[in-house]
Amino acid sequence: MGFLEEIEKRRTFGIVSHPDAGKTTLTEKLLLFGGAIQIAGAVKSNKIKRHATSDFMEIEKQRGISVATSVMAFEYGGKKINILDTPGHKDFAEDTYRTLTAVDSVIVVIDVAKGVEEQTLNLVKVCKMRKTPMIVFINKMDREGKDGFDLLDEIETKLGLKVCPLSWPVGMGQRFKGVYNIFEKKLNLFSPHGKQSEEDLLSIDDLSESILDERVGDDAAKELRDDIHMITEVYPELDTEAYLNGGQSPVFFGSAVNNFGVKEMLDCFVQIAPSPLPRETEERIVQPNEKKFSGFIFKIHANIDPKHRDRIAFLRVCSGIFERNTNYRHARLERKMKFSNPTSFMAARKEVIDAAYPGDIVGLYDSSNFKIGDSMTEGEELNFKGMPAFSPEQFRYINNADPMKSKQLAKGIHQLMEEGVAQLFITELSGRKIIGTVGALQFEVIQYRLKHEYGASCSYEPLRLHKACWVHCDDRAELKKFEERRRKDLAKDKDGKLVYLAESAWGLQTVQENHPAVEFRNTSE
Ligand code: G4P
């Protein structure tokens, strides 16, 4: 197969959802279709179980398991599909945002009873910012939930997505009869646990045919006819261009645990989802079909076994062919590196690969050479965009609790920050170290890992901050004035960028009013 065909064949995407909406279950069903796994229950995901939210040992164990399922690849309908797993847990949201830079499209899973939830909102916001094409899967139709039209309204108003329903449920919960595939004009009758037979799939070109009443009953048939009539009146037809620009989102209904309505979505996905897209760098746009290899690191996973300190860095191939044992340029370190055992991920199996194409994710064994956002090329200086740090929500001073181990502590903190576990800020006036995280959980994770992986002890001191904002100002004189006035609230991030630590929303507003020439950004980019 030629280079261009290899690229065209690839579909790299992520599934995002609020925890418990059914992301893991859906992932598993997709893998079953692709033959990547044989039995249900084989996928342990990045999911952090509810009961484990206060048990960070358990989280570490699950993080370990999740290396294998960070990327899952399978073939379906002539396409090579790479699913990138994203933690749904809010405390690991930043991990998810970064992983979303490595996908070309996403599937958003929504629980029919809960509708749009907090994490759905946050994650969709990030996807919209990047115009990532999104397909929506409304899950758990075997349970009572919200009315289909109300849900579409909710998706439009809360998530700001323009929807285009491509399948429609016949009833729900106890009365759930199946889904009508608007796209292919087929009715798929529901039976639990994926036990549909050929007979359950009816082609219905004309919904007025009496076979519909015979199979689902008069009431359900009437309701479906009315609903479909309404849909054709109100909602636009599928416009693939609009979908690819992030301007329209096809919606499917189903029940992942029953493997129902999943195939309809997958069949549509392989038809319309984008093959690897170009990537922006600070220097220029990189096209996937360029001959020369380029790629970036979007995730680093530490080995949880302290005896093996190596880490796995996840690289997304953006252009050209990545080859084993070939020298590439590590742009930030300005040095050449080659990899003798790069791995690919086929479900729970890791394999050493010789070559990888745009859209593929390669695992590179790393001994602290990489940090998130690093790029690898055949020599060109390229810095991929879209990997900003987001303002943390929780802050604490970090102190050394064992003076004999200050070197170890410094090294540990440095490496954990490179992995993207949290963010480090150093205050301008006192030089104190502040750790900023999205959730409280990371503080425990950091403390635990410093102890077990680096032999260092730390303690925390509370710090009430509202936000960390990256400061930007083209007017040097204004910037200097601002720096002089607010020095006690200033810090530097790990890259030496200037950050304003706002104590409150009100305080931030006042500072903004007093220094109109200064921009206070929520992200580092
Ligand atoms: P997540 O990764 O998005 O967090 O969700 P996950 O797939 O783990 O699903 C959360 C729960 O919802 C699981 O139940 C799962 O079995 C259930 N679920 C998923 N899809 C459906 C569906 O279509 N219908 C119904 N009724 N339930 C569904 P659990 O009890 O939390 O876990 P488990 O013991 O079943 O693993």
XYZ file of C-alpha atoms and ligand atoms in Angstrom:
561
model
C 0.000 0.000 0.000
C 1.328 3.431 -0.959
C 2.089 6.272 1.460
C -0.985 8.322 0.503
C -3.282 5.316 0.804
C -1.891 4.584 4.248
C -2.759 8.123 5.328
C -6.221 8.042 3.789
C -6.915 4.784 5.612
C -6.391 6.206 9.076
C -9.021 7.569 11.453
C -7.636 8.813 14.757
C -10.228 9.886 17.289
C -11.089 10.151 20.949
C -14.246 9.417 22.900
C -15.158 12.067 25.446
C -17.846 12.047 28.083
C -18.715 12.860 31.629
C -17.743 9.889 33.843
C -20.260 7.043 33.740
C -21.944 8.055 30.499
C -20.595 4.868 28.910
C -17.287 5.762 27.246
C -15.507 2.575 28.344
C -18.426 0.404 27.332
C -18.655 2.039 23.923
C -14.893 1.729 23.386
C -15.160 -1.943 24.147
C -17.981 -2.501 21.669
C -16.034 -0.693 18.963
C -13.042 -2.938 19.640
C -15.261 -5.996 19.446
C -16.470 -4.891 16.005
C -12.902 -4.454 14.912
C -11.955 -7.892 16.224
C -9.290 -6.263 18.400
C -10.714 -8.039 21.434
C -12.822 -11.168 21.640
C -14.671 -10.837 24.888
C -16.528 -8.129 26.694
C -14.822 -6.855 29.832
C -11.386 -6.861 28.260
C -10.957 -3.116 28.348
C -9.783 -1.525 31.513
C -9.660 2.106 30.801
C -8.176 5.230 32.249
C -11.389 5.329 34.143
C -10.990 6.080 37.769
C -13.794 4.383 39.571
C -15.981 6.462 41.794
C -15.053 4.549 44.923
C -11.397 5.160 44.193
C -11.502 8.925 44.182
C -9.951 9.101 47.606
C -7.672 6.157 47.117
C -4.687 7.288 45.139
C -2.863 3.954 45.346
C -5.749 2.505 43.445
C -5.514 5.372 41.000
C -1.851 4.669 40.421
C -2.660 1.050 39.767
C -5.315 2.046 37.312
C -2.988 4.521 35.673
C -0.579 1.666 35.186
C -3.201 -0.488 33.555
C -4.229 2.375 31.389
C -0.888 2.537 29.549
C -2.005 -0.442 27.528
C -5.338 1.110 26.722
C -4.129 4.650 26.150
C -4.311 3.975 22.456
C -6.289 1.180 20.912
C -6.038 0.402 17.239
C -8.229 -1.795 15.091
C -9.286 -2.278 11.500
C -12.854 -1.856 10.386
C -14.461 -1.270 6.995
C -11.057 -1.033 5.343
C -9.921 1.720 7.718
C -7.279 1.683 10.417
C -8.863 3.202 13.457
C -6.894 4.594 16.402
C -8.911 5.352 19.524
C -7.175 7.541 22.067
C -8.434 7.051 25.574
C -9.145 10.133 27.625
C -9.690 10.145 31.376
C -13.188 11.305 32.193
C -12.299 12.175 35.779
C -12.292 15.936 36.240
C -9.002 15.955 38.122
C -7.272 14.607 35.035
C -8.961 17.005 32.634
C -5.703 18.508 31.493
C -4.477 15.088 30.383
C -7.618 14.842 28.312
C -7.225 18.309 26.777
C -3.728 17.402 25.663
C -4.785 14.061 24.230
C -7.407 15.898 22.205
C -4.614 17.700 20.332
C -3.580 14.343 18.923
C -6.982 13.326 17.493
C -8.671 14.320 14.245
C -12.247 13.887 15.450
C -14.206 12.914 18.550
C -17.289 11.016 19.615
C -19.173 12.632 22.471
C -21.124 10.194 24.662
C -24.151 11.520 26.535
C -26.280 9.647 29.056
C -29.928 9.869 27.962
C -31.104 10.400 31.536
C -28.489 12.962 32.534
C -28.137 14.922 29.324
C -25.276 17.388 29.019
C -23.084 17.228 32.147
C -20.223 19.351 33.426
C -17.341 17.421 31.885
C -19.172 17.070 28.563
C -19.391 20.835 28.522
C -15.715 21.420 29.331
C -14.448 18.896 26.823
C -16.719 19.996 23.994
C -15.573 23.565 24.601
C -11.971 22.498 23.941
C -13.007 20.594 20.796
C -14.943 23.581 19.506
C -11.972 25.848 20.042
C -10.068 23.593 17.661
C -13.010 22.997 15.290
C -12.687 19.249 15.863
C -15.444 17.312 14.056
C -17.801 15.720 16.602
C -20.331 12.896 16.425
C -22.722 12.582 19.374
C -23.854 9.214 20.747
C -26.791 9.301 23.132
C -26.409 6.250 25.318
C -28.492 4.091 27.666
C -31.683 4.163 25.609
C -32.686 0.975 27.411
C -33.312 3.223 30.416
C -35.838 5.940 30.985
C -34.436 9.324 30.141
C -35.076 12.658 28.557
C -37.174 13.131 25.461
C -35.124 12.956 22.236
C -36.094 16.423 21.025
C -35.405 17.956 24.435
C -31.964 16.397 24.341
C -31.236 17.775 20.890
C -32.288 21.203 22.175
C -30.051 20.811 25.190
C -27.094 19.868 22.991
C -27.712 22.896 20.801
C -28.165 25.372 23.605
C -25.700 24.106 26.211
C -22.974 22.747 23.955
C -23.606 25.133 21.077
C -23.492 22.333 18.502
C -25.674 22.318 15.408
C -27.144 18.833 15.391
C -28.271 16.522 12.646
C -29.956 13.345 13.962
C -28.961 10.353 11.857
C -30.759 7.759 13.934
C -33.864 8.037 16.056
C -35.112 5.944 18.970
C -38.423 4.137 18.971
C -39.434 4.550 22.605
C -37.032 4.257 25.516
C -36.545 2.344 28.747
C -39.126 -0.412 29.082
C -40.783 0.725 25.857
C -37.534 0.842 23.881
C -38.197 -0.903 20.564
C -35.166 0.023 18.542
C -33.608 2.752 16.460
C -34.506 3.970 13.028
C -31.438 4.644 10.928
C -32.417 7.847 9.124
C -29.213 7.741 7.117
C -29.896 4.329 5.573
C -33.664 4.140 6.095
C -33.462 0.973 8.141
C -35.213 0.051 11.343
C -33.132 -1.910 13.807
C -35.283 -3.697 16.380
C -33.949 -3.893 19.898
C -33.184 -7.040 21.795
C -30.900 -6.835 24.805
C -27.200 -7.737 24.802
C -26.556 -7.575 21.108
C -28.671 -10.575 20.255
C -30.218 -9.050 17.145
C -30.855 -11.383 14.271
C -31.103 -10.580 10.578
C -34.865 -10.386 11.019
C -34.497 -7.501 13.420
C -33.098 -5.312 10.699
C -35.829 -4.006 8.392
C -35.280 -1.801 5.385
C -38.122 0.686 5.293
C -38.062 3.110 2.377
C -41.501 4.402 3.193
C -42.441 4.780 6.838
C -46.152 4.509 6.000
C -45.682 0.789 5.237
C -47.768 -1.386 7.543
C -44.810 -3.589 8.431
C -43.765 -0.837 10.818
C -47.035 -1.147 12.797
C -46.738 -4.924 12.771
C -43.268 -4.904 14.242
C -43.388 -2.105 16.792
C -47.117 -1.679 17.472
C -49.500 1.042 16.307
C -48.643 3.636 18.937
C -44.878 3.396 18.564
C -45.234 3.389 14.773
C -47.316 6.552 14.845
C -44.878 8.239 17.189
C -41.931 7.361 14.983
C -43.706 8.672 11.852
C -44.508 11.944 13.628
C -40.989 12.272 14.988
C -39.308 11.626 11.649
C -41.679 14.079 9.995
C -40.682 16.685 12.548
C -36.977 15.911 12.131
C -37.110 16.377 8.365
C -38.911 19.689 8.874
C -36.663 21.060 11.612
C -33.178 19.632 11.219
C -30.815 19.922 8.270
C -29.625 16.934 6.292
C -26.139 15.647 6.876
C -23.629 18.066 5.409
C -20.261 16.329 5.521
C -18.376 19.549 4.834
C -20.065 21.248 7.774
C -19.305 18.253 9.997
C -15.640 18.341 8.991
C -15.430 22.034 9.882
C -16.968 21.427 13.271
C -20.139 23.178 12.091
C -22.543 20.233 12.332
C -22.696 17.184 14.568
C -24.462 13.991 13.552
C -26.358 12.420 16.466
C -26.959 8.708 17.056
C -29.018 6.961 19.726
C -28.298 3.558 21.208
C -27.300 1.431 24.132
C -23.622 0.656 24.345
C -23.929 -2.068 26.956
C -26.406 -3.878 24.707
C -24.242 -3.225 21.677
C -27.184 -1.551 20.097
C -27.061 1.390 17.708
C -23.265 1.248 17.895
C -22.715 -0.294 14.470
C -24.861 2.382 12.790
C -22.616 5.011 14.279
C -19.396 3.177 13.433
C -20.484 2.656 9.817
C -21.204 6.351 9.478
C -17.981 7.249 11.296
C -15.755 5.339 8.872
C -17.521 7.044 5.964
C -17.404 10.637 7.127
C -14.722 11.015 9.814
C -11.590 12.813 8.634
C -8.343 11.088 7.787
C -5.273 12.685 9.437
C -5.536 16.455 9.292
C -2.816 19.065 8.860
C -1.246 20.395 12.051
C -0.316 23.961 12.884
C 3.168 24.802 14.067
C 4.584 28.157 15.043
C 6.557 28.087 11.806
C 4.019 26.792 9.256
C 1.220 24.297 8.595
C 2.382 20.700 8.322
C 0.492 18.530 5.824
C 0.267 14.802 6.533
C 1.365 13.899 3.009
C 4.715 15.673 3.297
C 7.572 13.260 2.651
C 9.546 14.181 5.755
C 8.587 12.833 9.122
C 7.376 15.099 11.918
C 5.471 14.463 15.115
C 4.904 15.698 18.656
C 4.686 14.307 22.177
C 1.256 14.769 23.737
C 1.441 12.465 26.705
C 4.084 10.967 28.962
C 3.389 7.998 31.125
C 5.688 7.081 33.959
C 6.371 3.472 34.715
C 4.751 2.759 38.019
C 7.393 0.198 38.856
C 10.040 2.231 40.726
C 12.734 -0.241 39.680
C 12.231 0.807 36.074
C 12.332 4.532 35.938
C 11.774 4.741 32.197
C 8.677 6.363 30.861
C 6.652 6.017 27.721
C 6.251 9.126 25.626
C 3.338 9.096 23.216
C 4.128 10.603 19.843
C 1.555 11.498 17.218
C 2.935 11.179 13.709
C 1.925 14.311 11.786
C 3.732 13.885 8.453
C 5.972 11.436 6.612
C 6.868 7.978 7.875
C 8.318 7.378 11.321
C 10.873 4.587 11.107
C 12.554 2.476 13.708
C 16.309 2.933 14.283
C 16.379 6.165 12.319
C 17.890 9.384 13.576
C 15.444 12.194 14.215
C 15.952 15.656 15.613
C 14.648 16.470 19.043
C 13.909 20.143 18.378
C 14.066 21.460 21.961
C 17.239 19.603 22.948
C 18.765 20.175 19.526
C 20.056 16.659 19.374
C 19.588 13.523 17.369
C 17.800 10.513 18.770
C 16.802 7.136 17.425
C 14.502 4.495 18.801
C 15.157 0.786 18.699
C 11.835 -0.388 20.086
C 9.029 2.010 19.267
C 5.697 0.406 20.042
C 2.217 0.521 18.656
C -0.842 -0.369 20.656
C -3.310 -2.950 19.464
C -5.773 -3.081 22.349
C -4.062 -4.676 25.316
C -1.128 -5.804 23.180
C 1.980 -3.772 22.626
C 4.075 -4.427 19.563
C 7.404 -3.146 18.341
C 6.866 -1.504 14.985
C 9.134 -0.684 12.065
C 7.108 2.156 10.615
C 4.214 4.409 11.517
C 2.172 6.775 9.363
C 0.447 10.108 9.930
C -2.394 9.655 12.400
C -0.594 6.826 14.186
C 0.489 7.004 17.787
C 3.879 5.573 18.673
C 5.060 4.768 22.183
C 8.718 5.731 22.748
C 10.675 4.490 25.728
C 12.134 7.561 27.293
C 14.623 8.255 30.013
C 13.628 11.820 30.774
C 14.425 13.316 27.394
C 10.910 14.359 26.578
C 8.411 16.773 27.885
C 4.909 17.366 26.692
C 4.771 19.383 23.502
C 8.234 18.360 22.246
C 8.574 17.831 18.520
C 10.613 15.377 16.511
C 11.503 16.021 12.881
C 14.002 15.029 10.204
C 15.883 18.249 10.915
C 13.471 21.137 10.453
C 12.727 23.417 13.393
C 9.025 22.903 14.038
C 7.064 23.730 17.168
C 3.569 22.282 17.152
C 0.822 24.489 18.474
C -2.223 23.598 20.501
C -0.517 22.252 23.609
C -1.070 25.112 26.017
C -1.038 24.885 29.769
C -4.438 25.804 31.221
C -4.821 27.771 34.399
C -4.920 25.355 37.348
C -7.763 25.583 39.838
C -6.025 24.529 43.031
C -2.748 25.795 44.416
C -0.431 24.877 47.256
C 3.064 25.836 48.298
C 5.319 22.805 48.185
C 8.058 22.480 50.822
C 10.944 20.107 51.257
C 10.240 17.852 54.225
C 13.647 16.151 54.206
C 16.609 18.536 53.867
C 18.931 15.605 53.100
C 16.977 14.891 49.924
C 16.632 18.303 48.321
C 18.330 17.188 45.084
C 15.968 14.248 44.750
C 13.009 16.499 45.413
C 14.052 19.004 42.777
C 14.598 16.236 40.240
C 11.274 14.588 41.067
C 9.316 17.784 40.817
C 11.006 18.656 37.527
C 10.229 15.280 35.982
C 6.654 15.121 37.207
C 6.007 18.574 35.770
C 7.459 17.497 32.421
C 5.038 14.613 32.449
C 2.270 17.153 32.875
C 1.058 15.845 36.244
C 0.683 19.427 37.497
C 2.194 22.867 36.991
C 4.978 24.524 38.873
C 5.221 28.258 39.455
C 8.095 30.020 41.166
C 7.222 33.298 42.835
C 9.195 36.347 41.758
C 9.776 37.846 45.166
C 10.508 34.902 47.430
C 11.384 32.166 44.944
C 8.913 29.829 46.609
C 7.542 26.885 44.675
C 3.810 26.621 44.045
C 2.126 23.552 42.608
C -1.044 24.173 40.623
C -3.432 21.380 39.689
C -6.866 20.881 38.218
C -8.014 18.634 41.062
C -7.062 17.890 44.628
C -6.139 14.336 43.736
C -2.891 15.278 42.035
C -1.431 16.658 45.260
C -1.636 13.204 46.784
C -0.351 11.586 43.619
C 2.676 13.932 43.562
C 3.481 13.358 47.227
C 3.200 9.619 46.804
C 5.271 9.489 43.658
C 8.004 11.771 45.025
C 8.367 9.408 47.931
C 8.241 6.139 46.026
C 10.020 7.040 42.833
C 12.514 9.655 44.020
C 12.890 8.984 47.730
C 11.961 12.593 48.481
C 9.476 13.981 50.981
C 7.359 17.035 50.540
C 4.742 18.863 52.523
C 2.148 21.335 51.364
C 0.969 24.667 52.653
C -2.443 25.978 51.750
C -2.655 28.868 49.341
C -5.845 30.590 48.345
C -5.649 31.609 44.733
C -8.352 32.067 42.157
C -6.349 31.615 38.983
C -2.964 31.787 37.308
C -3.003 34.010 34.228
C -0.275 34.223 31.635
C 0.708 37.829 31.172
C 1.157 39.321 27.734
C 1.909 42.915 26.809
C 3.509 44.402 23.708
C 4.094 47.756 25.370
C 7.352 47.352 27.271
C 6.897 50.434 29.402
C 3.399 49.354 30.487
C 4.620 45.860 31.247
C 7.430 47.213 33.384
C 5.013 49.434 35.267
C 2.723 46.470 35.868
C 5.601 44.259 37.002
C 6.843 46.851 39.447
C 3.417 47.408 40.956
C 2.334 43.785 41.244
C 5.604 41.987 41.831
C 4.291 40.239 44.929
C 1.643 38.473 42.774
C 3.965 37.461 39.968
C 5.602 34.146 39.268
C 7.291 32.283 36.432
C 6.009 29.030 34.958
C 8.300 26.109 34.061
C 9.207 27.730 30.745
C 10.041 31.040 32.382
C 6.840 32.713 31.198
C 5.409 35.459 33.375
C 2.267 34.530 35.311
C -0.049 36.664 37.422
C -1.457 34.863 40.465
C -4.909 36.269 41.080
C -6.310 35.927 44.570
C -9.906 36.489 43.517
C -12.032 37.123 40.445
C -12.659 40.602 41.775
C -8.951 41.254 42.291
C -8.215 40.116 38.752
C -10.842 42.448 37.388
C -9.395 45.407 39.265
C -5.893 44.684 38.008
C -7.229 44.386 34.472
C -8.924 47.760 34.804
C -5.782 49.372 36.174
C -3.584 47.906 33.444
C -5.637 47.886 30.242
C -2.568 47.349 28.058
C -1.800 44.049 29.770
C -3.509 40.874 28.637
C -4.319 38.157 31.191
C -4.585 34.862 29.383
C -6.142 31.637 30.609
C -3.687 29.507 28.659
C 0.038 29.690 28.140
C -0.159 29.733 24.346
P -17.460 5.713 31.531
O -16.328 4.994 30.917
O -18.038 6.789 30.648
O -17.197 6.237 32.896
O -18.684 4.688 31.709
P -18.765 3.097 31.624
O -18.633 2.634 30.235
O -17.890 2.495 32.642
O -20.288 2.922 32.056
C -20.789 3.363 33.286
C -21.911 2.459 33.726
O -22.993 2.557 32.790
C -21.511 1.002 33.780
O -22.248 0.417 34.832
C -22.028 0.469 32.447
O -22.295 -0.907 32.477
C -23.307 1.259 32.297
N -23.750 1.381 30.898
C -23.013 1.648 29.794
N -23.801 1.664 28.695
C -25.052 1.403 29.111
C -26.302 1.274 28.421
O -26.426 1.402 27.225
N -27.392 0.994 29.215
C -27.301 0.845 30.558
N -28.433 0.568 31.209
N -26.140 0.945 31.221
C -25.026 1.222 30.506
P -21.623 0.192 36.272
O -22.637 -0.524 37.045
O -21.121 1.488 36.801
O -20.350 -0.637 36.010
P -20.236 -2.170 35.584
O -20.245 -2.869 36.882
O -21.403 -2.496 34.706
O -18.931 -2.180 34.881
